[in-house]
mmCIF file of C-alpha atoms and ligand atoms in Angstrom:
data_model
loop_
_atom_site.group_PDB
_atom_site.id
_atom_site.type_symbol
_atom_site.label_atom_id
_atom_site.label_comp_id
_atom_site.label_asym_id
_atom_site.label_seq_id
_atom_site.Cartn_x
_atom_site.Cartn_y
_atom_site.Cartn_z
ATOM 1 C CA MET A 251 44.656 -17.823 -62.192
ATOM 2 C CA ILE A 252 48.044 -17.097 -60.687
ATOM 3 C CA GLU A 253 50.712 -19.467 -61.855
ATOM 4 C CA PRO A 254 52.151 -21.390 -58.925
ATOM 5 C CA VAL A 255 55.884 -20.891 -58.202
ATOM 6 C CA ILE A 256 58.066 -24.014 -58.317
ATOM 7 C CA TYR A 257 60.233 -24.075 -55.183
ATOM 8 C CA LEU A 258 63.902 -25.045 -55.948
ATOM 9 C CA ASP A 259 65.499 -23.413 -52.928
ATOM 10 C CA TYR A 260 65.487 -26.239 -50.352
ATOM 11 C CA ASN A 261 69.041 -25.302 -49.118
ATOM 12 C CA SER A 262 67.655 -22.015 -48.097
ATOM 13 C CA THR A 263 64.820 -23.541 -46.034
ATOM 14 C CA THR A 264 62.304 -26.382 -46.357
ATOM 15 C CA PRO A 265 58.606 -26.687 -45.778
ATOM 16 C CA VAL A 266 57.572 -28.395 -42.527
ATOM 17 C CA ASP A 267 56.764 -32.034 -43.159
ATOM 18 C CA ALA A 268 53.075 -32.815 -42.350
ATOM 19 C CA ARG A 269 54.156 -35.514 -39.854
ATOM 20 C CA VAL A 270 56.334 -32.995 -38.070
ATOM 21 C CA LEU A 271 53.580 -30.325 -37.861
ATOM 22 C CA GLU A 272 51.130 -32.936 -36.515
ATOM 23 C CA GLU A 273 53.563 -33.947 -33.739
ATOM 24 C CA MET A 274 54.075 -30.328 -32.785
ATOM 25 C CA LEU A 275 50.492 -29.059 -32.611
ATOM 26 C CA PRO A 276 49.548 -30.393 -29.113
ATOM 27 C CA TYR A 277 52.537 -28.707 -27.613
ATOM 28 C CA PHE A 278 51.096 -25.214 -28.436
ATOM 29 C CA THR A 279 47.723 -25.619 -26.759
ATOM 30 C CA ARG A 280 47.594 -28.767 -24.640
ATOM 31 C CA TYR A 281 51.098 -29.507 -23.337
ATOM 32 C CA TYR A 282 52.198 -25.957 -23.094
ATOM 33 C CA GLY A 283 54.200 -26.167 -19.894
ATOM 34 C CA ASN A 284 57.628 -24.788 -19.313
ATOM 35 C CA ALA A 285 60.117 -27.628 -19.519
ATOM 36 C CA SER A 286 61.948 -26.130 -16.569
ATOM 37 C CA SER A 287 58.830 -26.102 -14.224
ATOM 38 C CA LYS A 288 59.673 -28.875 -11.845
ATOM 39 C CA THR A 289 56.613 -28.581 -9.521
ATOM 40 C CA HIS A 290 53.719 -29.687 -11.685
ATOM 41 C CA ARG A 291 52.619 -32.013 -14.485
ATOM 42 C CA TYR A 292 52.613 -29.401 -17.243
ATOM 43 C CA GLY A 293 56.305 -28.892 -16.665
ATOM 44 C CA TRP A 294 57.077 -32.671 -16.467
ATOM 45 C CA GLU A 295 55.194 -33.393 -19.695
ATOM 46 C CA ALA A 296 57.099 -30.675 -21.538
ATOM 47 C CA ALA A 297 60.450 -31.865 -20.052
ATOM 48 C CA GLU A 298 59.688 -35.422 -21.051
ATOM 49 C CA ALA A 299 58.866 -34.364 -24.658
ATOM 50 C CA VAL A 300 62.142 -32.467 -24.896
ATOM 51 C CA GLU A 301 64.065 -35.508 -23.686
ATOM 52 C CA ILE A 302 62.354 -37.755 -26.326
ATOM 53 C CA ALA A 303 63.264 -35.200 -28.974
ATOM 54 C CA ARG A 304 66.822 -35.070 -27.641
ATOM 55 C CA ARG A 305 67.163 -38.804 -28.092
ATOM 56 C CA LYS A 306 65.840 -38.592 -31.676
ATOM 57 C CA VAL A 307 68.332 -35.798 -32.540
ATOM 58 C CA ALA A 308 71.094 -37.887 -30.983
ATOM 59 C CA ASP A 309 70.102 -40.923 -33.000
ATOM 60 C CA LEU A 310 70.406 -39.003 -36.252
ATOM 61 C CA LEU A 311 74.027 -38.316 -35.441
ATOM 62 C CA SER A 312 74.801 -41.698 -33.706
ATOM 63 C CA ALA A 313 75.480 -39.567 -30.592
ATOM 64 C CA ASP A 314 74.403 -39.929 -26.962
ATOM 65 C CA SER A 315 71.481 -37.726 -25.811
ATOM 66 C CA SER A 316 73.712 -36.273 -23.120
ATOM 67 C CA GLU A 317 75.820 -34.848 -25.850
ATOM 68 C CA ILE A 318 73.057 -32.740 -27.382
ATOM 69 C CA VAL A 319 72.307 -29.051 -26.505
ATOM 70 C CA PHE A 320 69.255 -27.383 -28.061
ATOM 71 C CA THR A 321 69.788 -23.867 -29.658
ATOM 72 C CA SER A 322 67.761 -21.553 -31.786
ATOM 73 C CA GLY A 323 69.497 -22.798 -34.970
ATOM 74 C CA SER A 324 72.966 -23.174 -36.455
ATOM 75 C CA THR A 325 74.071 -19.562 -36.238
ATOM 76 C CA GLU A 326 73.642 -19.513 -32.490
ATOM 77 C CA ALA A 327 75.134 -22.945 -32.163
ATOM 78 C CA ILE A 328 78.227 -21.907 -34.046
ATOM 79 C CA ASN A 329 78.666 -18.813 -31.839
ATOM 80 C CA ILE A 330 78.176 -20.897 -28.648
ATOM 81 C CA ALA A 331 80.735 -23.486 -29.940
ATOM 82 C CA LEU A 332 83.466 -21.253 -31.162
ATOM 83 C CA HIS A 333 83.239 -18.589 -28.409
ATOM 84 C CA GLY A 334 82.859 -21.416 -25.859
ATOM 85 C CA LEU A 335 86.044 -23.188 -27.101
ATOM 86 C CA ALA A 336 87.916 -19.921 -27.162
ATOM 87 C CA LEU A 337 86.894 -18.978 -23.679
ATOM 88 C CA ASN A 338 87.811 -22.343 -22.287
ATOM 89 C CA TYR A 339 91.031 -23.186 -24.073
ATOM 90 C CA GLY A 340 92.146 -19.875 -25.595
ATOM 91 C CA ASP A 341 94.860 -19.179 -23.050
ATOM 92 C CA ARG A 342 96.740 -22.202 -24.254
ATOM 93 C CA LYS A 343 95.783 -22.576 -27.875
ATOM 94 C CA LYS A 344 95.217 -19.661 -30.152
ATOM 95 C CA ASN A 345 95.065 -20.935 -33.707
ATOM 96 C CA ILE A 346 91.897 -22.025 -35.572
ATOM 97 C CA ILE A 347 92.021 -23.579 -39.007
ATOM 98 C CA THR A 348 89.224 -23.003 -41.537
ATOM 99 C CA CYS A 349 88.642 -22.189 -45.203
ATOM 100 C CA GLY A 350 87.008 -19.487 -47.232
ATOM 101 C CA THR A 351 83.890 -21.553 -48.265
ATOM 102 C CA GLU A 352 82.456 -21.713 -44.802
ATOM 103 C CA HIS A 353 79.092 -20.102 -44.030
ATOM 104 C CA LYS A 354 79.221 -16.421 -42.889
ATOM 105 C CA ALA A 355 78.111 -17.546 -39.412
ATOM 106 C CA VAL A 356 81.444 -19.289 -39.036
ATOM 107 C CA LEU A 357 83.598 -16.749 -40.846
ATOM 108 C CA GLU A 358 82.145 -13.802 -39.035
ATOM 109 C CA THR A 359 82.528 -15.509 -35.653
ATOM 110 C CA LEU A 360 86.098 -16.340 -36.468
ATOM 111 C CA ALA A 361 86.641 -12.705 -37.528
ATOM 112 C CA SER A 362 85.481 -11.680 -34.080
ATOM 113 C CA LEU A 363 87.893 -14.171 -32.453
ATOM 114 C CA SER A 364 90.642 -12.859 -34.554
ATOM 115 C CA GLU A 365 90.029 -9.340 -33.100
ATOM 116 C CA GLN A 366 90.398 -10.982 -29.724
ATOM 117 C CA GLY A 367 93.952 -12.276 -30.618
ATOM 118 C CA PHE A 368 93.200 -15.624 -32.239
ATOM 119 C CA SER A 369 95.070 -16.462 -35.441
ATOM 120 C CA ILE A 370 92.857 -17.871 -38.159
ATOM 121 C CA THR A 371 94.492 -20.073 -40.803
ATOM 122 C CA GLN A 372 92.617 -20.090 -44.049
ATOM 123 C CA LEU A 373 93.264 -23.282 -46.150
ATOM 124 C CA ASN A 374 93.382 -22.902 -49.922
ATOM 125 C CA VAL A 375 90.264 -24.138 -51.818
ATOM 126 C CA SER A 376 90.611 -25.581 -55.236
ATOM 127 C CA ARG A 377 88.381 -24.719 -58.160
ATOM 128 C CA ASP A 378 86.138 -27.775 -57.324
ATOM 129 C CA GLY A 379 85.528 -26.468 -53.771
ATOM 130 C CA THR A 380 87.739 -29.104 -52.028
ATOM 131 C CA ILE A 381 90.720 -28.591 -49.722
ATOM 132 C CA ASP A 382 94.105 -30.361 -49.703
ATOM 133 C CA LEU A 383 94.515 -32.668 -46.694
ATOM 134 C CA GLN A 384 98.330 -32.515 -47.006
ATOM 135 C CA GLU A 385 98.090 -28.734 -46.565
ATOM 136 C CA LEU A 386 95.846 -29.147 -43.541
ATOM 137 C CA LYS A 387 98.334 -31.617 -42.027
ATOM 138 C CA THR A 388 101.185 -29.050 -42.344
ATOM 139 C CA HIS A 389 99.179 -26.495 -40.381
ATOM 140 C CA LEU A 390 98.208 -28.714 -37.506
ATOM 141 C CA ASN A 391 100.469 -28.021 -34.521
ATOM 142 C CA ASP A 392 100.440 -27.615 -30.716
ATOM 143 C CA THR A 393 98.902 -24.111 -30.925
ATOM 144 C CA THR A 394 95.857 -25.352 -32.951
ATOM 145 C CA LEU A 395 92.750 -25.254 -30.922
ATOM 146 C CA CYS A 396 90.345 -26.462 -33.558
ATOM 147 C CA VAL A 397 89.694 -27.194 -37.206
ATOM 148 C CA CYS A 398 86.492 -25.681 -38.407
ATOM 149 C CA LEU A 399 85.273 -27.122 -41.739
ATOM 150 C CA MET A 400 81.705 -27.678 -42.822
ATOM 151 C CA MET A 401 80.356 -31.175 -43.803
ATOM 152 C CA ALA A 402 78.696 -29.965 -46.996
ATOM 153 C CA ASN A 403 78.507 -26.538 -48.598
ATOM 154 C CA ASN A 404 75.241 -24.618 -48.808
ATOM 155 C CA GLU A 405 75.938 -22.987 -52.183
ATOM 156 C CA THR A 406 77.667 -25.824 -54.148
ATOM 157 C CA GLY A 407 76.731 -28.984 -52.130
ATOM 158 C CA VAL A 408 80.465 -29.904 -52.035
ATOM 159 C CA ILE A 409 81.301 -32.396 -49.302
ATOM 160 C CA HIS A 410 84.495 -32.285 -47.246
ATOM 161 C CA PRO A 411 86.055 -35.646 -46.294
ATOM 162 C CA ILE A 412 85.172 -35.117 -42.636
ATOM 163 C CA GLU A 413 86.135 -38.560 -41.543
ATOM 164 C CA GLU A 414 89.687 -38.171 -42.794
ATOM 165 C CA ILE A 415 89.915 -34.630 -41.439
ATOM 166 C CA GLY A 416 88.690 -35.869 -38.028
ATOM 167 C CA ALA A 417 91.342 -38.647 -37.988
ATOM 168 C CA LEU A 418 94.079 -36.042 -38.701
ATOM 169 C CA CYS A 419 92.710 -33.795 -35.989
ATOM 170 C CA HIS A 420 92.707 -36.397 -33.329
ATOM 171 C CA GLU A 421 96.190 -37.654 -34.202
ATOM 172 C CA LYS A 422 97.273 -34.145 -33.175
ATOM 173 C CA ASN A 423 94.892 -33.572 -30.248
ATOM 174 C CA VAL A 424 92.999 -30.862 -32.213
ATOM 175 C CA PHE A 425 89.233 -30.536 -31.907
ATOM 176 C CA LEU A 426 87.161 -30.833 -35.060
ATOM 177 C CA PHE A 427 84.083 -28.581 -35.300
ATOM 178 C CA THR A 428 81.888 -29.218 -38.324
ATOM 179 C CA ASP A 429 78.866 -27.296 -39.510
ATOM 180 C CA ALA A 430 76.515 -30.039 -40.695
ATOM 181 C CA THR A 431 73.572 -27.661 -41.320
ATOM 182 C CA GLN A 432 73.281 -28.701 -44.936
ATOM 183 C CA ALA A 433 74.415 -32.371 -44.482
ATOM 184 C CA ALA A 434 71.554 -33.351 -42.012
ATOM 185 C CA GLY A 435 69.004 -35.445 -43.853
ATOM 186 C CA LYS A 436 71.108 -35.640 -47.007
ATOM 187 C CA MET A 437 74.116 -37.563 -45.784
ATOM 188 C CA ARG A 438 74.616 -40.266 -43.154
ATOM 189 C CA ILE A 439 76.287 -38.729 -40.118
ATOM 190 C CA ASP A 440 78.052 -40.770 -37.472
ATOM 191 C CA VAL A 441 79.975 -38.441 -35.069
ATOM 192 C CA ASN A 442 82.115 -41.322 -33.766
ATOM 193 C CA GLU A 443 83.167 -42.860 -37.133
ATOM 194 C CA MET A 444 83.770 -39.380 -38.394
ATOM 195 C CA HIS A 445 85.874 -38.325 -35.319
ATOM 196 C CA ILE A 446 83.652 -35.114 -34.793
ATOM 197 C CA ASP A 447 84.026 -33.245 -31.519
ATOM 198 C CA ILE A 448 81.420 -30.513 -32.112
ATOM 199 C CA LEU A 449 78.746 -30.252 -34.786
ATOM 200 C CA CYS A 450 75.724 -28.104 -35.417
ATOM 201 C CA ILE A 451 72.435 -28.674 -37.239
ATOM 202 C CA SER A 452 69.394 -26.699 -37.843
ATOM 203 C CA ALA A 453 65.796 -28.158 -38.118
ATOM 204 C CA HIS A 454 64.478 -25.907 -40.880
ATOM 205 C CA LYS A 455 66.945 -27.302 -43.327
ATOM 206 C CA PHE A 456 65.283 -30.699 -43.245
ATOM 207 C CA TYR A 457 61.562 -30.298 -42.936
ATOM 208 C CA GLY A 458 61.488 -29.199 -39.285
ATOM 209 C CA PRO A 459 60.431 -25.779 -37.878
ATOM 210 C CA LYS A 460 62.550 -22.580 -38.066
ATOM 211 C CA GLY A 461 64.204 -21.306 -34.882
ATOM 212 C CA THR A 462 65.486 -24.533 -33.430
ATOM 213 C CA GLY A 463 68.796 -26.415 -33.888
ATOM 214 C CA ALA A 464 71.359 -28.342 -31.945
ATOM 215 C CA LEU A 465 74.965 -28.670 -30.992
ATOM 216 C CA PHE A 466 76.628 -32.069 -30.501
ATOM 217 C CA ILE A 467 79.378 -31.683 -27.983
ATOM 218 C CA ARG A 468 81.554 -34.833 -27.455
ATOM 219 C CA ARG A 469 81.644 -36.101 -23.864
ATOM 220 C CA LYS A 470 84.368 -38.762 -24.162
ATOM 221 C CA ASN A 471 87.577 -39.423 -26.022
ATOM 222 C CA PRO A 472 88.069 -36.459 -25.938
ATOM 223 C CA SER A 473 85.700 -34.679 -23.612
ATOM 224 C CA VAL A 474 84.954 -31.195 -24.916
ATOM 225 C CA LYS A 475 84.302 -28.384 -22.495
ATOM 226 C CA LEU A 476 82.701 -25.197 -23.713
ATOM 227 C CA ALA A 477 82.629 -22.189 -21.402
ATOM 228 C CA PRO A 478 79.170 -20.482 -21.461
ATOM 229 C CA TRP A 479 79.004 -17.668 -23.883
ATOM 230 C CA ILE A 480 75.431 -16.707 -22.994
ATOM 231 C CA THR A 481 74.409 -16.319 -19.335
ATOM 232 C CA GLY A 482 71.158 -16.956 -17.742
ATOM 233 C CA GLY A 483 69.127 -19.583 -15.947
ATOM 234 C CA GLY A 484 71.295 -22.608 -16.559
ATOM 235 C CA HIS A 485 69.234 -24.369 -19.106
ATOM 236 C CA GLU A 486 70.913 -26.797 -21.554
ATOM 237 C CA ARG A 487 73.869 -27.434 -19.228
ATOM 238 C CA GLY A 488 74.298 -23.720 -18.789
ATOM 239 C CA LEU A 489 75.383 -23.386 -22.461
ATOM 240 C CA ARG A 490 72.040 -22.087 -23.876
ATOM 241 C CA PRO A 491 70.014 -20.582 -21.124
ATOM 242 C CA GLY A 492 66.517 -19.472 -21.952
ATOM 243 C CA THR A 493 63.072 -21.103 -21.950
ATOM 244 C CA LEU A 494 63.027 -24.051 -24.309
ATOM 245 C CA ASN A 495 60.875 -23.829 -27.451
ATOM 246 C CA VAL A 496 59.103 -27.088 -26.696
ATOM 247 C CA PRO A 497 56.880 -27.364 -29.848
ATOM 248 C CA ALA A 498 59.824 -26.649 -32.146
ATOM 249 C CA ILE A 499 62.080 -29.054 -30.303
ATOM 250 C CA VAL A 500 59.338 -31.764 -30.554
ATOM 251 C CA GLY A 501 59.127 -31.059 -34.310
ATOM 252 C CA PHE A 502 62.911 -31.072 -34.663
ATOM 253 C CA GLY A 503 62.913 -34.639 -33.079
ATOM 254 C CA LYS A 504 60.239 -35.833 -35.499
ATOM 255 C CA ALA A 505 62.045 -34.305 -38.436
ATOM 256 C CA CYS A 506 65.159 -36.348 -37.539
ATOM 257 C CA GLU A 507 63.056 -39.532 -37.172
ATOM 258 C CA VAL A 508 61.290 -38.995 -40.484
ATOM 259 C CA SER A 509 64.555 -38.184 -42.278
ATOM 260 C CA THR A 510 66.149 -41.439 -41.043
ATOM 261 C CA GLU A 511 63.097 -43.399 -42.218
ATOM 262 C CA LEU A 512 63.106 -41.904 -45.639
ATOM 263 C CA PHE A 513 66.848 -41.488 -46.062
ATOM 264 C CA TRP A 514 67.857 -43.993 -48.728
ATOM 265 C CA GLU A 515 64.729 -43.589 -50.811
ATOM 266 C CA GLU A 516 65.095 -39.751 -50.614
ATOM 267 C CA VAL A 517 68.787 -39.607 -51.502
ATOM 268 C CA SER A 518 68.336 -41.888 -54.566
ATOM 269 C CA ARG A 519 65.231 -40.065 -55.809
ATOM 270 C CA LEU A 520 66.864 -36.596 -55.349
ATOM 271 C CA SER A 521 70.048 -37.558 -56.943
ATOM 272 C CA SER A 522 68.445 -39.051 -60.048
ATOM 273 C CA MET A 523 66.274 -35.964 -60.365
ATOM 274 C CA ARG A 524 69.218 -33.689 -60.068
ATOM 275 C CA THR A 525 71.146 -35.617 -62.674
ATOM 276 C CA ARG A 526 68.158 -35.442 -65.069
ATOM 277 C CA PHE A 527 67.751 -31.715 -64.356
ATOM 278 C CA GLU A 528 71.443 -31.034 -65.212
ATOM 279 C CA GLN A 529 71.478 -33.237 -68.268
ATOM 280 C CA LEU A 530 68.357 -31.718 -69.749
ATOM 281 C CA ILE A 531 69.813 -28.248 -69.414
ATOM 282 C CA GLU A 532 73.244 -29.305 -70.644
ATOM 283 C CA GLN A 533 71.751 -30.770 -73.757
ATOM 284 C CA GLN A 534 70.578 -27.351 -74.866
ATOM 285 C CA ILE A 535 72.682 -24.749 -73.184
ATOM 286 C CA ASN A 536 76.365 -24.093 -72.541
ATOM 287 C CA ILE A 537 76.718 -24.397 -68.772
ATOM 288 C CA THR A 538 79.397 -25.156 -66.201
ATOM 289 C CA ILE A 539 78.585 -26.888 -62.976
ATOM 290 C CA ASN A 540 80.439 -25.254 -60.082
ATOM 291 C CA GLY A 541 82.163 -27.520 -57.561
ATOM 292 C CA SER A 542 83.068 -31.206 -57.464
ATOM 293 C CA ILE A 543 80.547 -33.322 -59.385
ATOM 294 C CA ARG A 544 81.489 -36.462 -57.503
ATOM 295 C CA ASN A 545 81.523 -35.218 -53.906
ATOM 296 C CA ARG A 546 78.291 -33.383 -53.796
ATOM 297 C CA LEU A 547 74.997 -33.382 -51.823
ATOM 298 C CA PRO A 548 72.299 -35.244 -53.906
ATOM 299 C CA ASN A 549 69.927 -32.264 -54.080
ATOM 300 C CA THR A 550 72.177 -29.339 -54.990
ATOM 301 C CA THR A 551 73.432 -27.968 -58.292
ATOM 302 C CA ASN A 552 75.302 -24.659 -58.679
ATOM 303 C CA ILE A 553 75.258 -23.767 -62.361
ATOM 304 C CA CYS A 554 77.184 -21.091 -64.241
ATOM 305 C CA PHE A 555 75.174 -19.940 -67.285
ATOM 306 C CA ASN A 556 78.195 -18.746 -69.101
ATOM 307 C CA GLY A 557 77.701 -15.061 -70.142
ATOM 308 C CA ILE A 558 74.198 -14.641 -68.780
ATOM 309 C CA GLU A 559 73.709 -12.494 -65.736
ATOM 310 C CA ALA A 560 72.133 -14.386 -62.846
ATOM 311 C CA ALA A 561 70.197 -11.371 -61.650
ATOM 312 C CA ARG A 562 68.579 -10.992 -65.088
ATOM 313 C CA LEU A 563 67.752 -14.762 -65.116
ATOM 314 C CA ILE A 564 66.072 -14.563 -61.806
ATOM 315 C CA ARG A 565 63.992 -11.529 -62.998
ATOM 316 C CA GLU A 566 63.004 -13.453 -66.095
ATOM 317 C CA LEU A 567 61.748 -16.465 -64.066
ATOM 318 C CA PRO A 568 59.276 -15.200 -61.467
ATOM 319 C CA THR A 569 57.609 -18.626 -61.345
ATOM 320 C CA LEU A 570 60.761 -20.363 -60.174
ATOM 321 C CA ALA A 571 62.166 -19.948 -56.639
ATOM 322 C CA PHE A 572 65.948 -20.261 -56.716
ATOM 323 C CA SER A 573 68.865 -18.178 -55.686
ATOM 324 C CA THR A 574 72.382 -16.931 -56.205
ATOM 325 C CA GLY A 575 74.908 -17.232 -53.488
ATOM 326 C CA SER A 576 75.334 -13.464 -53.466
ATOM 327 C CA ALA A 577 74.184 -11.408 -50.516
ATOM 328 C CA CYS A 578 71.435 -9.392 -52.171
ATOM 329 C CA THR A 579 70.691 -7.234 -49.206
ATOM 330 C CA SER A 580 72.610 -4.286 -50.517
ATOM 331 C CA ALA A 581 71.961 -2.271 -53.612
ATOM 332 C CA LEU A 582 75.192 -3.607 -55.167
ATOM 333 C CA PRO A 583 75.150 -7.476 -54.653
ATOM 334 C CA GLU A 584 78.384 -8.877 -53.273
ATOM 335 C CA PRO A 585 79.813 -11.779 -55.405
ATOM 336 C CA SER A 586 79.438 -15.116 -53.534
ATOM 337 C CA HIS A 587 82.384 -15.557 -51.115
ATOM 338 C CA VAL A 588 82.111 -19.289 -51.687
ATOM 339 C CA LEU A 589 82.555 -19.145 -55.413
ATOM 340 C CA LYS A 590 85.235 -16.453 -54.919
ATOM 341 C CA SER A 591 87.263 -18.683 -52.619
ATOM 342 C CA MET A 592 87.049 -21.392 -55.385
ATOM 343 C CA GLY A 593 88.785 -19.016 -57.744
ATOM 344 C CA LEU A 594 85.871 -18.117 -60.050
ATOM 345 C CA THR A 595 86.020 -14.687 -61.659
ATOM 346 C CA ASP A 596 83.457 -12.091 -60.803
ATOM 347 C CA LYS A 597 81.912 -12.527 -64.183
ATOM 348 C CA GLU A 598 81.472 -16.310 -63.674
ATOM 349 C CA ILE A 599 80.158 -15.668 -60.125
ATOM 350 C CA PHE A 600 77.562 -13.171 -61.419
ATOM 351 C CA SER A 601 76.459 -15.760 -63.950
ATOM 352 C CA SER A 602 76.019 -18.540 -61.425
ATOM 353 C CA VAL A 603 72.874 -19.749 -59.529
ATOM 354 C CA ARG A 604 71.920 -22.478 -57.132
ATOM 355 C CA PHE A 605 69.043 -24.871 -57.500
ATOM 356 C CA SER A 606 68.247 -27.106 -54.637
ATOM 357 C CA ILE A 607 65.447 -29.663 -54.689
ATOM 358 C CA GLY A 608 63.897 -31.557 -51.893
ATOM 359 C CA ARG A 609 61.265 -33.956 -50.505
ATOM 360 C CA MET A 610 58.270 -32.235 -52.069
ATOM 361 C CA THR A 611 59.845 -31.551 -55.527
ATOM 362 C CA THR A 612 58.176 -33.737 -58.239
ATOM 363 C CA MET A 613 59.774 -34.821 -61.476
ATOM 364 C CA GLU A 614 57.062 -32.904 -63.280
ATOM 365 C CA GLU A 615 58.157 -29.681 -61.487
ATOM 366 C CA ALA A 616 61.803 -30.336 -62.192
ATOM 367 C CA ASP A 617 61.026 -30.870 -65.930
ATOM 368 C CA ALA A 618 58.837 -27.772 -66.070
ATOM 369 C CA ALA A 619 61.555 -25.783 -64.413
ATOM 370 C CA VAL A 620 64.094 -26.921 -67.070
ATOM 371 C CA GLN A 621 61.782 -25.789 -69.862
ATOM 372 C CA LYS A 622 61.280 -22.385 -68.202
ATOM 373 C CA ILE A 623 65.033 -22.004 -67.693
ATOM 374 C CA ILE A 624 65.882 -22.859 -71.331
ATOM 375 C CA SER A 625 63.256 -20.474 -72.735
ATOM 376 C CA ALA A 626 64.498 -17.680 -70.402
ATOM 377 C CA ILE A 627 68.155 -18.276 -71.423
ATOM 378 C CA ASN A 628 67.279 -18.299 -75.144
ATOM 379 C CA LYS A 629 65.349 -15.036 -74.621
ATOM 380 C CA LEU A 630 68.301 -13.436 -72.736
ATOM 381 C CA LYS A 631 70.872 -14.592 -75.307
ATOM 382 C CA VAL A 632 69.300 -12.602 -78.106
HETATM 383 N N1 PLP B 219 75.525 -22.989 -41.892
HETATM 384 C C1 PLP B 219 75.122 -23.320 -43.078
HETATM 385 C C2 PLP B 219 75.962 -24.134 -43.943
HETATM 386 C C3 PLP B 219 73.890 -22.858 -43.514
HETATM 387 O O1 PLP B 219 73.487 -23.157 -44.749
HETATM 388 C C4 PLP B 219 73.108 -22.056 -42.670
HETATM 389 C C5 PLP B 219 71.820 -21.495 -43.122
HETATM 390 O O2 PLP B 219 71.739 -20.974 -44.232
HETATM 391 C C6 PLP B 219 73.579 -21.763 -41.404
HETATM 392 C C7 PLP B 219 74.866 -22.227 -40.971
HETATM 393 C C8 PLP B 219 72.780 -20.933 -40.385
HETATM 394 O O3 PLP B 219 71.687 -21.695 -40.022
HETATM 395 P P1 PLP B 219 70.484 -21.054 -39.174
HETATM 396 O O4 PLP B 219 69.512 -20.546 -40.220
HETATM 397 O O5 PLP B 219 69.978 -22.189 -38.384
HETATM 398 O O6 PLP B 219 71.012 -20.058 -38.278
#
């Protein structure tokens, strides 16, 4: 019998929750209308389902449904937001503040804006993955268009103090754009309390389907105007034209609803499982946990197995699904840009891996994973 693989890579993607799938299915075969068809019932039913989902996504963020634009995921949302801001306000404000631990979707988009004449300020990141708010304050000025800092990091789980960052931004009339892709479902998000102007999330990171996500774009105090970056038939307020993926959007809405229902129970279950996982490993092996221990997502641990190469560890553990932060697409893997920004050496980075647990992870699986990891490390040490 083939041994099952224990999945510990929830930050990469999650399985679709059974409740989400059930909600989606009729929209493939029965209610298959185009949500833009205004002349018949198929279209009206699809459009109504999209609006119900929009309400559920807005509720997850404590936003208004009119502030939600559906996209194909966070990468697209990030491009629409940053290019849209640049196109609309870039003649007056040409500076964007960020830091090196952001996702490549943000960093590459900012690199492209830099080629178009924007100045990108990179804040320093400390060894624990956090930034200094005093430093941020010194950079905010009349030329600053936006601060672009993620809510929680995908590799380390480290959380930025978005509420305080938002308050600083609003004092200086600067927009705050936060990538909440990893935070959704794992942290409470309130766009008003947190002074967020633009935010993106992606359904497949919290038990929804792949290929759908959303942008929150603030309508009041201040009202944010994005210029369209993609052109087409005017769907989604002209910001994301293209036929809406109705089944995925319906599933996205359901994923938001389920995650709100389960929130407290899930956060407490995952954080105690993560603590146990780390402690059991620490009792037997010399490890360092990368990133702030205190301000972290409840499901993520980024561990440096001092002196053991992560690539070898991964090869030694074919029945565990976990990852390094490195881009492994090339023959020579790049060291994780996140850990590099935090000041880790290449040796430390190449000895670091990320485990991320989720809704379907059982304590038995987590314990079995620990045993496998310990045996693999002991084998690699000799
Ligand atoms: N931002 C963060 C923090 C992520 O973790 C990811 C996905 O890995 C993305 C953006 C991109 O999201 P998507 O897969 O929806 O394009």
